XYZ file of C-alpha atoms in Angstrom:
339
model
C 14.038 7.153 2.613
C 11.276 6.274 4.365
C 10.337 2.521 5.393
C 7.295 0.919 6.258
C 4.548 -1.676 6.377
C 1.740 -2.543 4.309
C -0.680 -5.014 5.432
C -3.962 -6.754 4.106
C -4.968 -7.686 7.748
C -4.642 -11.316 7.053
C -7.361 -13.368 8.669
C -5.249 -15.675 10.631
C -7.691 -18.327 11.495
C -9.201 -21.388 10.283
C -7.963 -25.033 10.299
C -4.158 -23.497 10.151
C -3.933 -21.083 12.491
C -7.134 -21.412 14.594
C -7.128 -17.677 15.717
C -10.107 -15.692 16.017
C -10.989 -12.273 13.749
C -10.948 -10.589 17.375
C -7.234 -12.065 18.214
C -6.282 -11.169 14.545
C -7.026 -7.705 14.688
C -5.686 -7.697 18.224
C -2.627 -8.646 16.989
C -2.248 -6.622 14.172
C -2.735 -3.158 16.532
C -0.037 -4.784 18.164
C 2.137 -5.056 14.730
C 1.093 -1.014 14.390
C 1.850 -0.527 18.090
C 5.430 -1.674 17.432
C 6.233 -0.323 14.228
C 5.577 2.714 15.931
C 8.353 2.404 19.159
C 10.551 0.931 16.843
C 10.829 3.988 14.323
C 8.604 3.054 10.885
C 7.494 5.886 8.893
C 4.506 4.320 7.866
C 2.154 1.688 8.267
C -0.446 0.841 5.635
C -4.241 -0.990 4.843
C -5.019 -2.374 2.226
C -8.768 -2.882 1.533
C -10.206 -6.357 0.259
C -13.917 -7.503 0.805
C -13.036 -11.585 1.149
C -13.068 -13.771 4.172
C -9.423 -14.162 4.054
C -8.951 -10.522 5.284
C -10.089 -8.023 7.458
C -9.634 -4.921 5.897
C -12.927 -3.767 4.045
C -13.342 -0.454 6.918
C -9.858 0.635 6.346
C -10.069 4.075 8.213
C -11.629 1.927 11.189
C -8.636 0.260 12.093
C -5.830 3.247 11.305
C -8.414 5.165 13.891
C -8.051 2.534 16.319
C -4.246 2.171 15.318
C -3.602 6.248 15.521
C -5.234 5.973 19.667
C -2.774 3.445 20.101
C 0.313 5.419 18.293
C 2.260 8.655 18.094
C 4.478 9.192 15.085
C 3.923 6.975 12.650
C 1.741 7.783 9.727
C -0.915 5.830 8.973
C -2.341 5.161 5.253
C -4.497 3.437 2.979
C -2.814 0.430 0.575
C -5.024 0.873 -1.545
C -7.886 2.080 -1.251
C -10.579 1.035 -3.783
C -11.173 4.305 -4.760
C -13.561 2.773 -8.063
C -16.059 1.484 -6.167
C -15.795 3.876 -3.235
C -17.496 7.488 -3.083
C -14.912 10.570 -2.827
C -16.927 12.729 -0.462
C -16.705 9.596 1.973
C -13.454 8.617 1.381
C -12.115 11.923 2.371
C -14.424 12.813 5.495
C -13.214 9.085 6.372
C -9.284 10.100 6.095
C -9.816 13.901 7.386
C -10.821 12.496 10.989
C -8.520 10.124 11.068
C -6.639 12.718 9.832
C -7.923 14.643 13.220
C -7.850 11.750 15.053
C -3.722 10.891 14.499
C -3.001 14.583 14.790
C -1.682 14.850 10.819
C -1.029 11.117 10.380
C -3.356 10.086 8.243
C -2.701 9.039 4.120
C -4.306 8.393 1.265
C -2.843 5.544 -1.199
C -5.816 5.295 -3.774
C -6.281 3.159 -7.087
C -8.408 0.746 -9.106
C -7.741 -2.425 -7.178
C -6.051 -5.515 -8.289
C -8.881 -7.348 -6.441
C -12.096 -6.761 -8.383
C -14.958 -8.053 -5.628
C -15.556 -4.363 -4.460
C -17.184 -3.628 -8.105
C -20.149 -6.474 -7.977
C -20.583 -5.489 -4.566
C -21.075 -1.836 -4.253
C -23.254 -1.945 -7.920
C -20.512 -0.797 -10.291
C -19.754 -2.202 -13.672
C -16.215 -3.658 -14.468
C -16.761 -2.136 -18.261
C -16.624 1.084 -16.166
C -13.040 0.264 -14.550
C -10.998 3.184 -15.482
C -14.094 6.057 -16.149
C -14.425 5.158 -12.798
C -11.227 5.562 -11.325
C -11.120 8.890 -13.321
C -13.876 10.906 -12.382
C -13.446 9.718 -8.997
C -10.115 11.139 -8.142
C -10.664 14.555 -10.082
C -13.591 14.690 -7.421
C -11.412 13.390 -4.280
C -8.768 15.992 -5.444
C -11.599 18.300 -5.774
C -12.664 17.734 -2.295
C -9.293 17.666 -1.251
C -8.381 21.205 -1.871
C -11.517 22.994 -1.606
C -14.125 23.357 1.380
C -16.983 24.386 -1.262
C -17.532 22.294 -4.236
C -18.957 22.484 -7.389
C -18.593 19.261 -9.802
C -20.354 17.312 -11.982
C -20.242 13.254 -13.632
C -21.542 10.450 -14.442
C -21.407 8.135 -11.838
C -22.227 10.002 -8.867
C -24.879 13.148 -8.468
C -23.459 16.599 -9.135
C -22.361 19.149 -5.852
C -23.607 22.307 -6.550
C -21.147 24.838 -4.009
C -21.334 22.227 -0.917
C -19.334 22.175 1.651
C -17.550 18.758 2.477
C -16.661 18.631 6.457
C -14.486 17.804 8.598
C -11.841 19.569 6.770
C -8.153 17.290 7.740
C -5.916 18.721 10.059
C -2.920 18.766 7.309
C -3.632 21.583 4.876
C -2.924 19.067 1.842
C -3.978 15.640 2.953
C -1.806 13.552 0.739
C -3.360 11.319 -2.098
C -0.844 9.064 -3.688
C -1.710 7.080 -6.735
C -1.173 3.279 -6.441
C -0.484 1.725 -9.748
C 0.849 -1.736 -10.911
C 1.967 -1.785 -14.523
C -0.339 0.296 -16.125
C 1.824 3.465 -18.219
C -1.541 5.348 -18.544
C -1.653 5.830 -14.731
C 2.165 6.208 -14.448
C 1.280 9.444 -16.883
C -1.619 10.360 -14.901
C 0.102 9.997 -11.973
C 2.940 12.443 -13.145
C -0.098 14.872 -15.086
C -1.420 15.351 -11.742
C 1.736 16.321 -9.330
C 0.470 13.191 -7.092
C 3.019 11.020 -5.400
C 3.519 7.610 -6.981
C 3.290 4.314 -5.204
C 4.046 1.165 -7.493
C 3.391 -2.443 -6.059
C 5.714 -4.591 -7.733
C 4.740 -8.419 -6.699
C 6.339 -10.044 -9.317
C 9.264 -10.214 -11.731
C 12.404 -7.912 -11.603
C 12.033 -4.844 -10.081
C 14.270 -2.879 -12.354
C 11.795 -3.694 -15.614
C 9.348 -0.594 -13.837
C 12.176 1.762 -14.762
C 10.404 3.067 -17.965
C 7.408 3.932 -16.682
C 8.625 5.873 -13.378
C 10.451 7.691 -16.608
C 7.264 8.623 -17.941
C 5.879 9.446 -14.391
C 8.783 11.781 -14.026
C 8.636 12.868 -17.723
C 4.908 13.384 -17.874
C 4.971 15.660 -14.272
C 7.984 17.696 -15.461
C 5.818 18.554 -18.590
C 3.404 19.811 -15.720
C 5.404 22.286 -14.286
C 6.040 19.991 -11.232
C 9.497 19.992 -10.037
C 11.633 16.737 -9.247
C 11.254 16.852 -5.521
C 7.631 17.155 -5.999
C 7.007 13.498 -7.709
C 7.916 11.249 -5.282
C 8.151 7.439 -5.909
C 7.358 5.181 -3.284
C 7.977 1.178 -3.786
C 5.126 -1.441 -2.487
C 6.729 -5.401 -2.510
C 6.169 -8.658 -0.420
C 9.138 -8.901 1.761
C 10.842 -10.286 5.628
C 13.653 -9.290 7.241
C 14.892 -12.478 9.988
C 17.652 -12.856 12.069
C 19.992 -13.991 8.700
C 19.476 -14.792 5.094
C 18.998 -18.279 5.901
C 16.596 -18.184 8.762
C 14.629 -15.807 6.393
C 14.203 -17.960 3.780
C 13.038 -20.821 6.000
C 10.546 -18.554 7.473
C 8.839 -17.411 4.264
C 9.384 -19.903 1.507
C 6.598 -22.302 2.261
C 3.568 -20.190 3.664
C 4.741 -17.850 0.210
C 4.504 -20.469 -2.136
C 1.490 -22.081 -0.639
C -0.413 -18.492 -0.764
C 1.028 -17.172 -4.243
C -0.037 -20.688 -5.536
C -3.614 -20.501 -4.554
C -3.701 -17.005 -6.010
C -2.253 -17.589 -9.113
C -5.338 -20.446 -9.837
C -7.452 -17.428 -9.520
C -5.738 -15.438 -11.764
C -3.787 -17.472 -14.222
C -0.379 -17.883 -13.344
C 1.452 -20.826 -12.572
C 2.491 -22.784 -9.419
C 5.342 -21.237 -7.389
C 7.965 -23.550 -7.518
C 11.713 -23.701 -5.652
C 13.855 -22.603 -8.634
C 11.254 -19.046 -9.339
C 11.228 -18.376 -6.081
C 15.323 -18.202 -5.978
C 15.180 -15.942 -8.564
C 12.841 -13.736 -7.044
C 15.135 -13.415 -3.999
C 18.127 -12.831 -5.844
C 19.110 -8.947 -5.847
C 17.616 -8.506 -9.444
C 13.905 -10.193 -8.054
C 11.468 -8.497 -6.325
C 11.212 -10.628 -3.214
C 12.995 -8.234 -0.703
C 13.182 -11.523 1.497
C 17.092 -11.670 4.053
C 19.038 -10.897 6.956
C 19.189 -6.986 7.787
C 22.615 -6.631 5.623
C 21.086 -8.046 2.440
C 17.581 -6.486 2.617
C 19.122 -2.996 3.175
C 21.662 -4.201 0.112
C 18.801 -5.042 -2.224
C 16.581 -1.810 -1.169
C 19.183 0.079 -2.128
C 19.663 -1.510 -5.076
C 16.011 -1.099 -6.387
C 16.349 2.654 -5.729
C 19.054 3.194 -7.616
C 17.506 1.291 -10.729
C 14.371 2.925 -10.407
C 16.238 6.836 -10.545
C 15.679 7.192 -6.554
C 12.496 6.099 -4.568
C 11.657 8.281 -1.318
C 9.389 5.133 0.008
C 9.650 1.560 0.409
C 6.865 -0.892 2.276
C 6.710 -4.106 2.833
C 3.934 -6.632 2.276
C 4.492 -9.510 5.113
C 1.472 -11.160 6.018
C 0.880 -12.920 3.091
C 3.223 -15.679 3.761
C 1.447 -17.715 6.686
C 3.965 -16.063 9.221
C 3.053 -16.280 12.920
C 2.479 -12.804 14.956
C 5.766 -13.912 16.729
C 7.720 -13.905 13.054
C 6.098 -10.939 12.047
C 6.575 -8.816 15.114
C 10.563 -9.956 15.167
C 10.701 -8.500 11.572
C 9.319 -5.223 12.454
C 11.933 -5.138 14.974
C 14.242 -5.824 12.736
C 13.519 -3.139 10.596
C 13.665 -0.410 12.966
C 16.593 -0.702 14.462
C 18.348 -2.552 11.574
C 17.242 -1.582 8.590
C 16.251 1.604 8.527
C 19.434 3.101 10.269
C 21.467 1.229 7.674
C 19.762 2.299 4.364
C 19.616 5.864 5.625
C 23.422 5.803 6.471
């Protein structure tokens, strides 16, 4: 199985943390810089466009990140691929691609986070044609060096050729989803690897609709090995169970709080967040022995998963905590689950 990071390269400054955007992005090269000695398989973007984060030029910073690294692959998580243009997005990832030496990934979807849409000029009423027409053209691109397409959001290519080609003959496109079982099916339709960001709940529940993932690219002549399922959820590894759970409760509740006024849900509160951290939850928060014991765990209920990342730095954790994690996982974790 292959471990990793994904990251929304948290802003940490203001009246809390009084760091600058330069130190924060400093820092998080460093987070990529370690991953990378310590053994991750991958370290991920995501892409936002709010002052809280820093991650609107995804393919800026895995550039920057791949000069800095050597084996680690480097992806989007997510990127917004609705309010994004395919020919772009791809020369973006094929010279990063170039760049890391056959590093680079795409992790592409419609975005839980909807300020991309208003600001790019796209209509929310649009929010899956969008997504739709965009990937058969980013596939498109993907596997041919001439194109020929037409739509209805973007002007037609008439045999063009779309350069740089990437250094990896297939750059992979995985499809991020959330709980949606028309893109677990499209997902599956289209032989694409599957990454599913489970932030809330028990993990378990998604079972179903990796079945119809599975059952939908079967019925596409894919075979098994072919639809991988990769696992996206907030989690921290410390030096025990305990020590974890100090580290991340607060700065978790405070953030998930604020965030759920935005979007309906209630206030994170003591007892919920228990839950979510027992081995049923989807918190994948502990001491090395328990997060490798809950990892596991979510594999087996979800039929197998070949990747699992974890979303840190969304918990008001320092650079110190978070770097001490990624240790953690490299020479902890990872040899454990893979044992």
């Amino acid at each position: 199985m292959e471990i990793g990071i994904d990251s929304f390269a948290s802003a940490l400054y203001g009246d809390k943390n009084e760091l600058s955007p330069v130190a924060a992005m400093e820092q998080l090269l460093e987070r990529i810089e370690l991953a990378d000695r310590v053994g991750l398989h991958v370290f991920g973007i995501g892409e936002h466009h709010k002052k809280e984060f820093l991650d609107s030029a995804t393919a800026v910073i895995l550039s920057a990140a791949a000069s800095r690294t050597k084996n680690i692959k480097l992806a989007s998580a997510v990127t917004v691929l609705s309010a994004s243009d395919p020919v772009r997005v791809y020369q973006s990832y094929a010279t990063l691609d170039l760049i890391s030496k056959g590093r680079a990934e795409l992790v592409v979807g419609r975005g839980s986070s909807i300020e991309a849409y208003p600001l790019f000029g796209f209509d929310l009423k649009d929010y899956d044609a969008l997504f739709s027409e965009k990937l058969d053209l980013l596939l498109k691109v993907r596997d041919n060096e001439f194109v020929t397409w037409s739509g209805k959001f973007r002007p037609s290519l008439n045999n063009l050729g779309v350069y740089p080609r990437a250094f990896q003959e297939k750059l992979p496109i995985w499809l991020g989803v959330g709980g949606t079982p028309q893109s677990f099916v499209r997902a599956g339709s289209l032989g694409l690897p599957l990454m599913v960001a489970v932030i809330g709940g028990e993990t378990h529940r998604f079972r179903p609709l990796i079945d119809l993932y599975r059952q939908a690219g079967a019925a596409a002549g894919y075979k098994p090995e072919e639809l991988k399922v990769g696992l996206h959820s907030p989690g921290y590894v410390g030096s025990s169970s305990e020590q974890a759970v100090t580290d991340y409760y607060l700065g978790y509740a405070e953030l998930w709080t604020k965030l759920g006024k935005e979007r309906g849900w209630p206030p994170v509160t003591r007892p919920q967040f228990e839950s979510l951290i027992d081995m049923r939850g989807v918190l994948v928060v502990g001491g090395p022995e328990q997060v490798v014991e809950k990892i596991l765990r979510h594999s087996e209920s979800l039929g197998g998963i070949n990747r699992f990342t974890f979303q840190m730095d969304n918990a008001g954790l320092t650079h110190d905590q978070l770097m001490s994690s990624i240790e953690l996982i490299g020479t902890k974790v990872i040899p454990l689950v893979n044992a």
